[in-house]
Coordinates of N, CA and C in Angstrom, one line a residue:
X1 N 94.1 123.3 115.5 CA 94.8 123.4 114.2 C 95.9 124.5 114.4
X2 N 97.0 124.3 114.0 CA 98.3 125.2 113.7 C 99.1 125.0 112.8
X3 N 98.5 126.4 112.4 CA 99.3 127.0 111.3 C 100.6 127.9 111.2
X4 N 101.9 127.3 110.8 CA 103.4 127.8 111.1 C 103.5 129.5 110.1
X5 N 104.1 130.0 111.2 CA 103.9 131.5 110.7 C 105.2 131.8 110.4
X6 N 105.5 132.0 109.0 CA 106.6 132.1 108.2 C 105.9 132.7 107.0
X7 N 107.2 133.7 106.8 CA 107.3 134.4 105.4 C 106.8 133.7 104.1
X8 N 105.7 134.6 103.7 CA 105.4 133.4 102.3 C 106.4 133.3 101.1
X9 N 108.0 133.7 101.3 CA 109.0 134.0 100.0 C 109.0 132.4 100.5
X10 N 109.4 131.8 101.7 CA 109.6 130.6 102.4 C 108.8 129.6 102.0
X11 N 107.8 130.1 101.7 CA 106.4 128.8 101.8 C 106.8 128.0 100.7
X12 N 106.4 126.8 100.8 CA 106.1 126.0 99.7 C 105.1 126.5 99.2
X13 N 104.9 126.6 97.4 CA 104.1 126.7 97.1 C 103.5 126.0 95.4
X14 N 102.2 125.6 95.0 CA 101.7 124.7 94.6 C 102.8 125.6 92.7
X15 N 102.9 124.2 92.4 CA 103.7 124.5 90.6 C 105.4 124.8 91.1
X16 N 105.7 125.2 92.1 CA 107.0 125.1 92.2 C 108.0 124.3 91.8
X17 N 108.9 124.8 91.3 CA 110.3 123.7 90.9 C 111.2 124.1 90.7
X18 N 112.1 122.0 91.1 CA 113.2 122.0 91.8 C 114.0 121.4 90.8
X19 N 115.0 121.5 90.5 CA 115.7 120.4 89.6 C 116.0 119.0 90.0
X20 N 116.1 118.8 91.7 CA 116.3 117.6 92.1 C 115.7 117.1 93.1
X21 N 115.3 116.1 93.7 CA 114.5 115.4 94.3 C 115.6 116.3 95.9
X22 N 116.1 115.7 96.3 CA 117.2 116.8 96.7 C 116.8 118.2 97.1
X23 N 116.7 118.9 96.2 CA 116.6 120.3 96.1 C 115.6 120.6 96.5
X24 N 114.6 119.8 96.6 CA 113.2 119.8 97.0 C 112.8 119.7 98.4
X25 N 113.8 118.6 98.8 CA 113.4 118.6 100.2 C 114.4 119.4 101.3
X26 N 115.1 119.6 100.9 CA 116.3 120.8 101.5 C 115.3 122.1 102.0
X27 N 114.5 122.2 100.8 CA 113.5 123.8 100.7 C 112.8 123.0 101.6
X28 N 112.2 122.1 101.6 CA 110.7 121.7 102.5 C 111.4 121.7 103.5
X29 N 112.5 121.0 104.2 CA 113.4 120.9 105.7 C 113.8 122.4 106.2
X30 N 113.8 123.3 105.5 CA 114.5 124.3 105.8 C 113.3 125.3 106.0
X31 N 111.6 125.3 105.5 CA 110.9 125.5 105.8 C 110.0 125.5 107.4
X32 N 110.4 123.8 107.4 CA 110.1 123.5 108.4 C 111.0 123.2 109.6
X33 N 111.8 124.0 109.2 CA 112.7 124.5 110.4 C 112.3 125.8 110.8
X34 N 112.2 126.3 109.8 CA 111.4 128.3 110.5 C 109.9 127.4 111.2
X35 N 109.2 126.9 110.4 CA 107.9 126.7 111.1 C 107.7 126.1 112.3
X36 N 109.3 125.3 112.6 CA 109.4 124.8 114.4 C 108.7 123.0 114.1
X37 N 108.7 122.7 112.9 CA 108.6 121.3 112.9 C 109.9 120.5 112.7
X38 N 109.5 118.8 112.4 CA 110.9 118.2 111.6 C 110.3 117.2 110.4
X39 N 110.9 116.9 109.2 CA 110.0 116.7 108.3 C 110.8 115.1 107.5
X40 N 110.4 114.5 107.5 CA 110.7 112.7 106.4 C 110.1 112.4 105.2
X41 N 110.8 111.6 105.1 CA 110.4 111.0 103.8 C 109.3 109.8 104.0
X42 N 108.0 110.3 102.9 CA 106.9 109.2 103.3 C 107.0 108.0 102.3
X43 N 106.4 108.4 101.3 CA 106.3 107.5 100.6 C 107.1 107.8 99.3
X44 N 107.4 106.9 98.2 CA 107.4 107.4 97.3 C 107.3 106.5 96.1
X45 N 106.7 106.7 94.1 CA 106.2 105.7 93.4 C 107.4 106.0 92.6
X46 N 107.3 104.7 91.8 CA 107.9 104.4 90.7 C 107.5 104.4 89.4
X47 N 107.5 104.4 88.2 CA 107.4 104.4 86.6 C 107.6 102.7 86.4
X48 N 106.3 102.2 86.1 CA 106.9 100.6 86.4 C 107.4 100.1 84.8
X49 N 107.7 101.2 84.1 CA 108.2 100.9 82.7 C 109.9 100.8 83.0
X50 N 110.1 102.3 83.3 CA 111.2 102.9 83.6 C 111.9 102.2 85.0
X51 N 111.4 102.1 86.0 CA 111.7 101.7 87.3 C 112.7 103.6 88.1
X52 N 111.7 104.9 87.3 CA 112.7 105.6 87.7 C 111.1 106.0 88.9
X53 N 112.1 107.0 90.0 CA 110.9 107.4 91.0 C 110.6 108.7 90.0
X54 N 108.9 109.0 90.2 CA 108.1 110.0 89.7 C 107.5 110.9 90.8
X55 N 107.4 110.2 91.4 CA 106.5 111.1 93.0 C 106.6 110.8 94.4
X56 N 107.0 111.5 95.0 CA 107.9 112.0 96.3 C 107.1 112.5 97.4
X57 N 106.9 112.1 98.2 CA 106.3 112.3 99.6 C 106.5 113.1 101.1
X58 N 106.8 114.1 101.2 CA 107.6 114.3 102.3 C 106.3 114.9 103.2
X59 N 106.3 114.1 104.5 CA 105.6 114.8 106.0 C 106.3 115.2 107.1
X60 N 105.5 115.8 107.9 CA 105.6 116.3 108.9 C 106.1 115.0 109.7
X61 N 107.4 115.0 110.8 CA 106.9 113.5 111.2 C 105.7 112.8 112.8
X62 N 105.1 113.8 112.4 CA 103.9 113.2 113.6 C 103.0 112.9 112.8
X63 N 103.3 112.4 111.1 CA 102.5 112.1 110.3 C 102.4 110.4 110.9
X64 N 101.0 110.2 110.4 CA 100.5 108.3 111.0 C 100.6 108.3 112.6
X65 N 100.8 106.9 113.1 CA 100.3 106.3 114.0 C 101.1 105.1 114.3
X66 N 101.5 104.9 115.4 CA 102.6 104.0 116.1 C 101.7 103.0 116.8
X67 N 102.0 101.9 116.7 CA 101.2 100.8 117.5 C 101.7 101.0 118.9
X68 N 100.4 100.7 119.7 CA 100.8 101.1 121.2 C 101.6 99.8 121.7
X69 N 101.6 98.6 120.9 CA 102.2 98.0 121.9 C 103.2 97.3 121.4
X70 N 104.8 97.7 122.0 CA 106.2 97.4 121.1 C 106.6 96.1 121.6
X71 N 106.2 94.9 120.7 CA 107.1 93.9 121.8 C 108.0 93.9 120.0
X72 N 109.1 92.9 120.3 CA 110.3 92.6 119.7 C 110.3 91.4 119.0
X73 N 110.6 90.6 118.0 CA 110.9 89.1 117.9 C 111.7 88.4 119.1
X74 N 112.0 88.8 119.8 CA 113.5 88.2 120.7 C 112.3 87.3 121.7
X75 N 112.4 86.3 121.8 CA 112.2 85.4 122.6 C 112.3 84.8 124.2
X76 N 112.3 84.6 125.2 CA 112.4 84.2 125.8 C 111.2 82.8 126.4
X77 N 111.7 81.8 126.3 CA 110.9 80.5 125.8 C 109.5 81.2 124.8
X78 N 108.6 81.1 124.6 CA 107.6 81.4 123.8 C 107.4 82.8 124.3
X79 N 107.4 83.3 125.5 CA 106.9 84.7 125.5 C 108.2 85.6 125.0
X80 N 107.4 86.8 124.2 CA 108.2 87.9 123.7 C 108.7 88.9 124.9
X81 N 109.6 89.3 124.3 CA 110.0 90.8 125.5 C 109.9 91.4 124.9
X82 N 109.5 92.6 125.8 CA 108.8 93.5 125.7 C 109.8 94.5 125.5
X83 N 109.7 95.7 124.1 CA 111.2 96.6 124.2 C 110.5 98.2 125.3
X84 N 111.7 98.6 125.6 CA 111.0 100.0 126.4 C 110.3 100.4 125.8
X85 N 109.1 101.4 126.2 CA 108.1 101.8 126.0 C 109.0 103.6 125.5
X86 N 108.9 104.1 124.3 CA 109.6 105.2 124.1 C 108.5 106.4 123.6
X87 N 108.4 107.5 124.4 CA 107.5 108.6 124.2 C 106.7 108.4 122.4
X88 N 105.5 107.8 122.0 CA 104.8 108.4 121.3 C 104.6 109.3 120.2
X89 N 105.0 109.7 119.2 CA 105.5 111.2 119.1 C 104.3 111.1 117.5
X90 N 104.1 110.2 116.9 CA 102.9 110.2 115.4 C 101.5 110.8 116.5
X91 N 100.9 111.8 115.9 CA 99.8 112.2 116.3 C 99.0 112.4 114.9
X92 N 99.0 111.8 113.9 CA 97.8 111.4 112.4 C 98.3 113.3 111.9
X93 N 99.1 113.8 112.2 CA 99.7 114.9 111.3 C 99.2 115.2 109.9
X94 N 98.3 115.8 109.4 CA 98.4 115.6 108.0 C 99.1 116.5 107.0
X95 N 100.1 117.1 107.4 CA 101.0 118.1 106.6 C 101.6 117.8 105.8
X96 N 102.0 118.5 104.7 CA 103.0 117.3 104.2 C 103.1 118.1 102.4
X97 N 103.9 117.9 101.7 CA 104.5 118.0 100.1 C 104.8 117.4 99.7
X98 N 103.9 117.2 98.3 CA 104.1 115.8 97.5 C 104.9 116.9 96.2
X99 N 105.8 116.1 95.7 CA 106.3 116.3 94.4 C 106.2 115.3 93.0
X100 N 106.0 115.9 92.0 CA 105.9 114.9 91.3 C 107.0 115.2 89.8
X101 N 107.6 114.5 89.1 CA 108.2 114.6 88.2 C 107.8 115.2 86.8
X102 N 108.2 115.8 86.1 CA 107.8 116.7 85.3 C 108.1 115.7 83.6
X103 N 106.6 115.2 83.3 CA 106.6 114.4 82.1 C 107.6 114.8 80.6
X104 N 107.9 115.5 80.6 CA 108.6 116.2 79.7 C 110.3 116.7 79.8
X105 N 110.6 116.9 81.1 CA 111.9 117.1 81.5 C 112.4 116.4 82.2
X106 N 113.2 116.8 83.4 CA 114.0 116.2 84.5 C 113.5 117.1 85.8
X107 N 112.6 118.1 85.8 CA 112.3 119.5 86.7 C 111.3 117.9 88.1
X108 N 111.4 119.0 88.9 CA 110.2 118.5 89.7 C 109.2 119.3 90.2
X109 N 108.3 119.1 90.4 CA 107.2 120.1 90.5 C 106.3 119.4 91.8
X110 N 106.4 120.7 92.8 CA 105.1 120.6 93.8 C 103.6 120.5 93.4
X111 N 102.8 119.2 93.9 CA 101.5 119.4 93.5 C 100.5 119.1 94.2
X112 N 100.7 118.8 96.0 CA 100.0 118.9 96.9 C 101.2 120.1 98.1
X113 N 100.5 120.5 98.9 CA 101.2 121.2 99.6 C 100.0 121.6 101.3
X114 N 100.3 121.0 101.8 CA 99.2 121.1 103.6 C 100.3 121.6 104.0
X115 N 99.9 123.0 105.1 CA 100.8 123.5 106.1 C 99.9 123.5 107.0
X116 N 98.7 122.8 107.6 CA 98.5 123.1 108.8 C 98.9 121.9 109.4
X117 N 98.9 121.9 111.1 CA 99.4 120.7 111.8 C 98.2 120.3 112.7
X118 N 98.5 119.5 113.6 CA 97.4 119.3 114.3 C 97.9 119.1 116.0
X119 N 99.2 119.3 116.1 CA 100.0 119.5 117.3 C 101.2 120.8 117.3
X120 N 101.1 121.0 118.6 CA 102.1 122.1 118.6 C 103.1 122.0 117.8
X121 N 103.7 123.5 117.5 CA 105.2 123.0 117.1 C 106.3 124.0 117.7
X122 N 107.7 123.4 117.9 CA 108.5 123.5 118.5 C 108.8 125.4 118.3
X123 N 109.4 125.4 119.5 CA 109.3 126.9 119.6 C 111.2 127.5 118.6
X124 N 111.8 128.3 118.4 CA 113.0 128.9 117.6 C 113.9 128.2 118.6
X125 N 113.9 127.9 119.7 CA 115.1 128.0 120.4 C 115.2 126.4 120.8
X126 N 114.0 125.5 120.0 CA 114.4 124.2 120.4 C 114.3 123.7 119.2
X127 N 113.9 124.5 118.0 CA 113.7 123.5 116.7 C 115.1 122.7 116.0
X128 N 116.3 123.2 116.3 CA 117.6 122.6 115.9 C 117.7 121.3 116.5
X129 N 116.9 120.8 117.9 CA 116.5 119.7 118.5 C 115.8 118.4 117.7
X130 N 115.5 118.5 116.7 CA 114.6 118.2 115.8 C 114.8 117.3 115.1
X131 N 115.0 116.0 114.8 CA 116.0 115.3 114.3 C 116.3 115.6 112.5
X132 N 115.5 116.2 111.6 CA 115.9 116.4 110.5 C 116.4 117.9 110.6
X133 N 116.8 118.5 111.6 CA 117.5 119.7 111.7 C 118.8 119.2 112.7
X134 N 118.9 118.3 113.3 CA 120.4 118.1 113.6 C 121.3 117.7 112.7
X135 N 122.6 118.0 112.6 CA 123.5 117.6 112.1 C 124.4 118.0 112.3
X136 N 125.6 117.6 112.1 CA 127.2 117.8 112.2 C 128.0 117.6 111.5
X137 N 128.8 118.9 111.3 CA 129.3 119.1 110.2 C 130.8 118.5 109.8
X138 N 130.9 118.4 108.6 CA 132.0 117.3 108.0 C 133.4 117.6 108.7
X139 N 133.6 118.9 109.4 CA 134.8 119.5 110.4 C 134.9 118.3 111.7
X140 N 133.5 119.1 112.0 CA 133.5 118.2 113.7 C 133.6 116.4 113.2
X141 N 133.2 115.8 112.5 CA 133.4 114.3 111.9 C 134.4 114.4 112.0
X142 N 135.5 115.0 111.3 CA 136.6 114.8 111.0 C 137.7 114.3 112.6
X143 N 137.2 115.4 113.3 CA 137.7 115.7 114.3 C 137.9 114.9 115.3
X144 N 136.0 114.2 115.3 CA 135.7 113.0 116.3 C 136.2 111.7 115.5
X145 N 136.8 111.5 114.5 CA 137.5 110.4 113.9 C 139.2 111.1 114.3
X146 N 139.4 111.7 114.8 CA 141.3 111.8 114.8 C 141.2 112.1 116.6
X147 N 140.0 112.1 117.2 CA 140.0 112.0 119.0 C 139.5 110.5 119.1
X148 N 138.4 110.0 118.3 CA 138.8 108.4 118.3 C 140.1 107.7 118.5
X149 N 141.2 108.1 116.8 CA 142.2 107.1 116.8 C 143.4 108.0 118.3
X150 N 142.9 109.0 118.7 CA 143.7 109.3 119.9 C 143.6 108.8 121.0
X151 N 142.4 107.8 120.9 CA 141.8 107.1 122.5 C 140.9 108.1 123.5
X152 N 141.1 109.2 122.8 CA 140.1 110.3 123.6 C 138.7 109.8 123.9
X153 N 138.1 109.4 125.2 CA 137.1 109.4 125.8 C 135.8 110.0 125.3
X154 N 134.2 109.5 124.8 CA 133.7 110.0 124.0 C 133.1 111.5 125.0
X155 N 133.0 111.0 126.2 CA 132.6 112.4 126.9 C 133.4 113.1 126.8
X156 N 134.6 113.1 126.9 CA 135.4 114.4 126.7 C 135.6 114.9 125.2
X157 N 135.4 114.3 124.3 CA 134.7 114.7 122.8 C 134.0 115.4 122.8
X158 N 132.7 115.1 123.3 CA 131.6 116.1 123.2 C 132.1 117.7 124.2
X159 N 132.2 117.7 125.2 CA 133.1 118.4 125.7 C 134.1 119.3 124.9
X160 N 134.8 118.8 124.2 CA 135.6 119.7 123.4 C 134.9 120.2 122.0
X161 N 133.9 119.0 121.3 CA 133.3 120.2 120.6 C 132.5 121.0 120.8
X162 N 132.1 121.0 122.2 CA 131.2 122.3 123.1 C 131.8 123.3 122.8
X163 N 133.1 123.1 123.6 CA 134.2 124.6 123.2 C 134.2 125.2 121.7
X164 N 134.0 124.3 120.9 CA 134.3 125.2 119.4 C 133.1 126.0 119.2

């Protein structure tokens, strides 16, 4: 069992609220960025009157379990091919923050909250590795769209936004 050792100003914690589904998971991603995880969207229900969402799901993502064996629809006469075999990474995770919609307002409110994991988690100097902690900012987009229309080579892109 491990448990992410972070400031409890940081923690999620149970009655909390956010004004937007949004706002909610920014705090949970940003959490589990100090905690050395990376965090998705699981499930989430609907108001089958309204058709609006009420309750929001967000896990760990070594939440569930990946079938061990990936073949494809793609065909070759009747037998399938087989797609690469790609590192494993769901280990039944049970971590995770549910939000649910606040019957009276527009607020959202935390009403499950698990921080323990059941696999290591990533250490400070690799968590930006993470896929809901990568990102690139609307600058560098811009940038790699005006070295596109220059014919600039994608390796030498990356290369130059090294430099910045």
């Amino acid at each position: 069992m491990y448990v992410p050792q972070v400031v409890d100003e940081r923690k999620p914690k149970i009655r909390m609220r956010f004004a937007s589904i949004d706002e909610a998971f920014s705090f949970y991603n940003q959490y589990a960025r100090q905690a050395g995880f990376s965090a998705r969207l699981n499930n989430s229900k609907k108001n089958k009157i309204t058709n609006e969402v009420v309750w929001k799901q967000f896990v760990c993502v070594k939440e569930g379990y990946t079938d061990e064996i990936r073949s494809s629809k793609k065909l070759i006469g009747d037998q399938p091919i087989r797609e690469r075999a790609r590192g494993g990474v769901r280990t039944g995770c049970k971590s995770k923050l549910t939000i649910v919609k606040e019957q009276t307002g527009s607020n959202w409110i935390i009403s499950t909250f698990i921080e323990n994991h059941n696999h290591q988690l990533s250490t400070p100097s690799k968590v930006h590795l993470l896929r809901s902690h990568r990102s690139v900012s609307t600058t560098k987009k811009a940038l790699t769209q005006q070295f596109a229309k220059a014919n600039v080579p994608t390796y030498q892109q990356m290369r130059l936004l090294e430099i910045e």
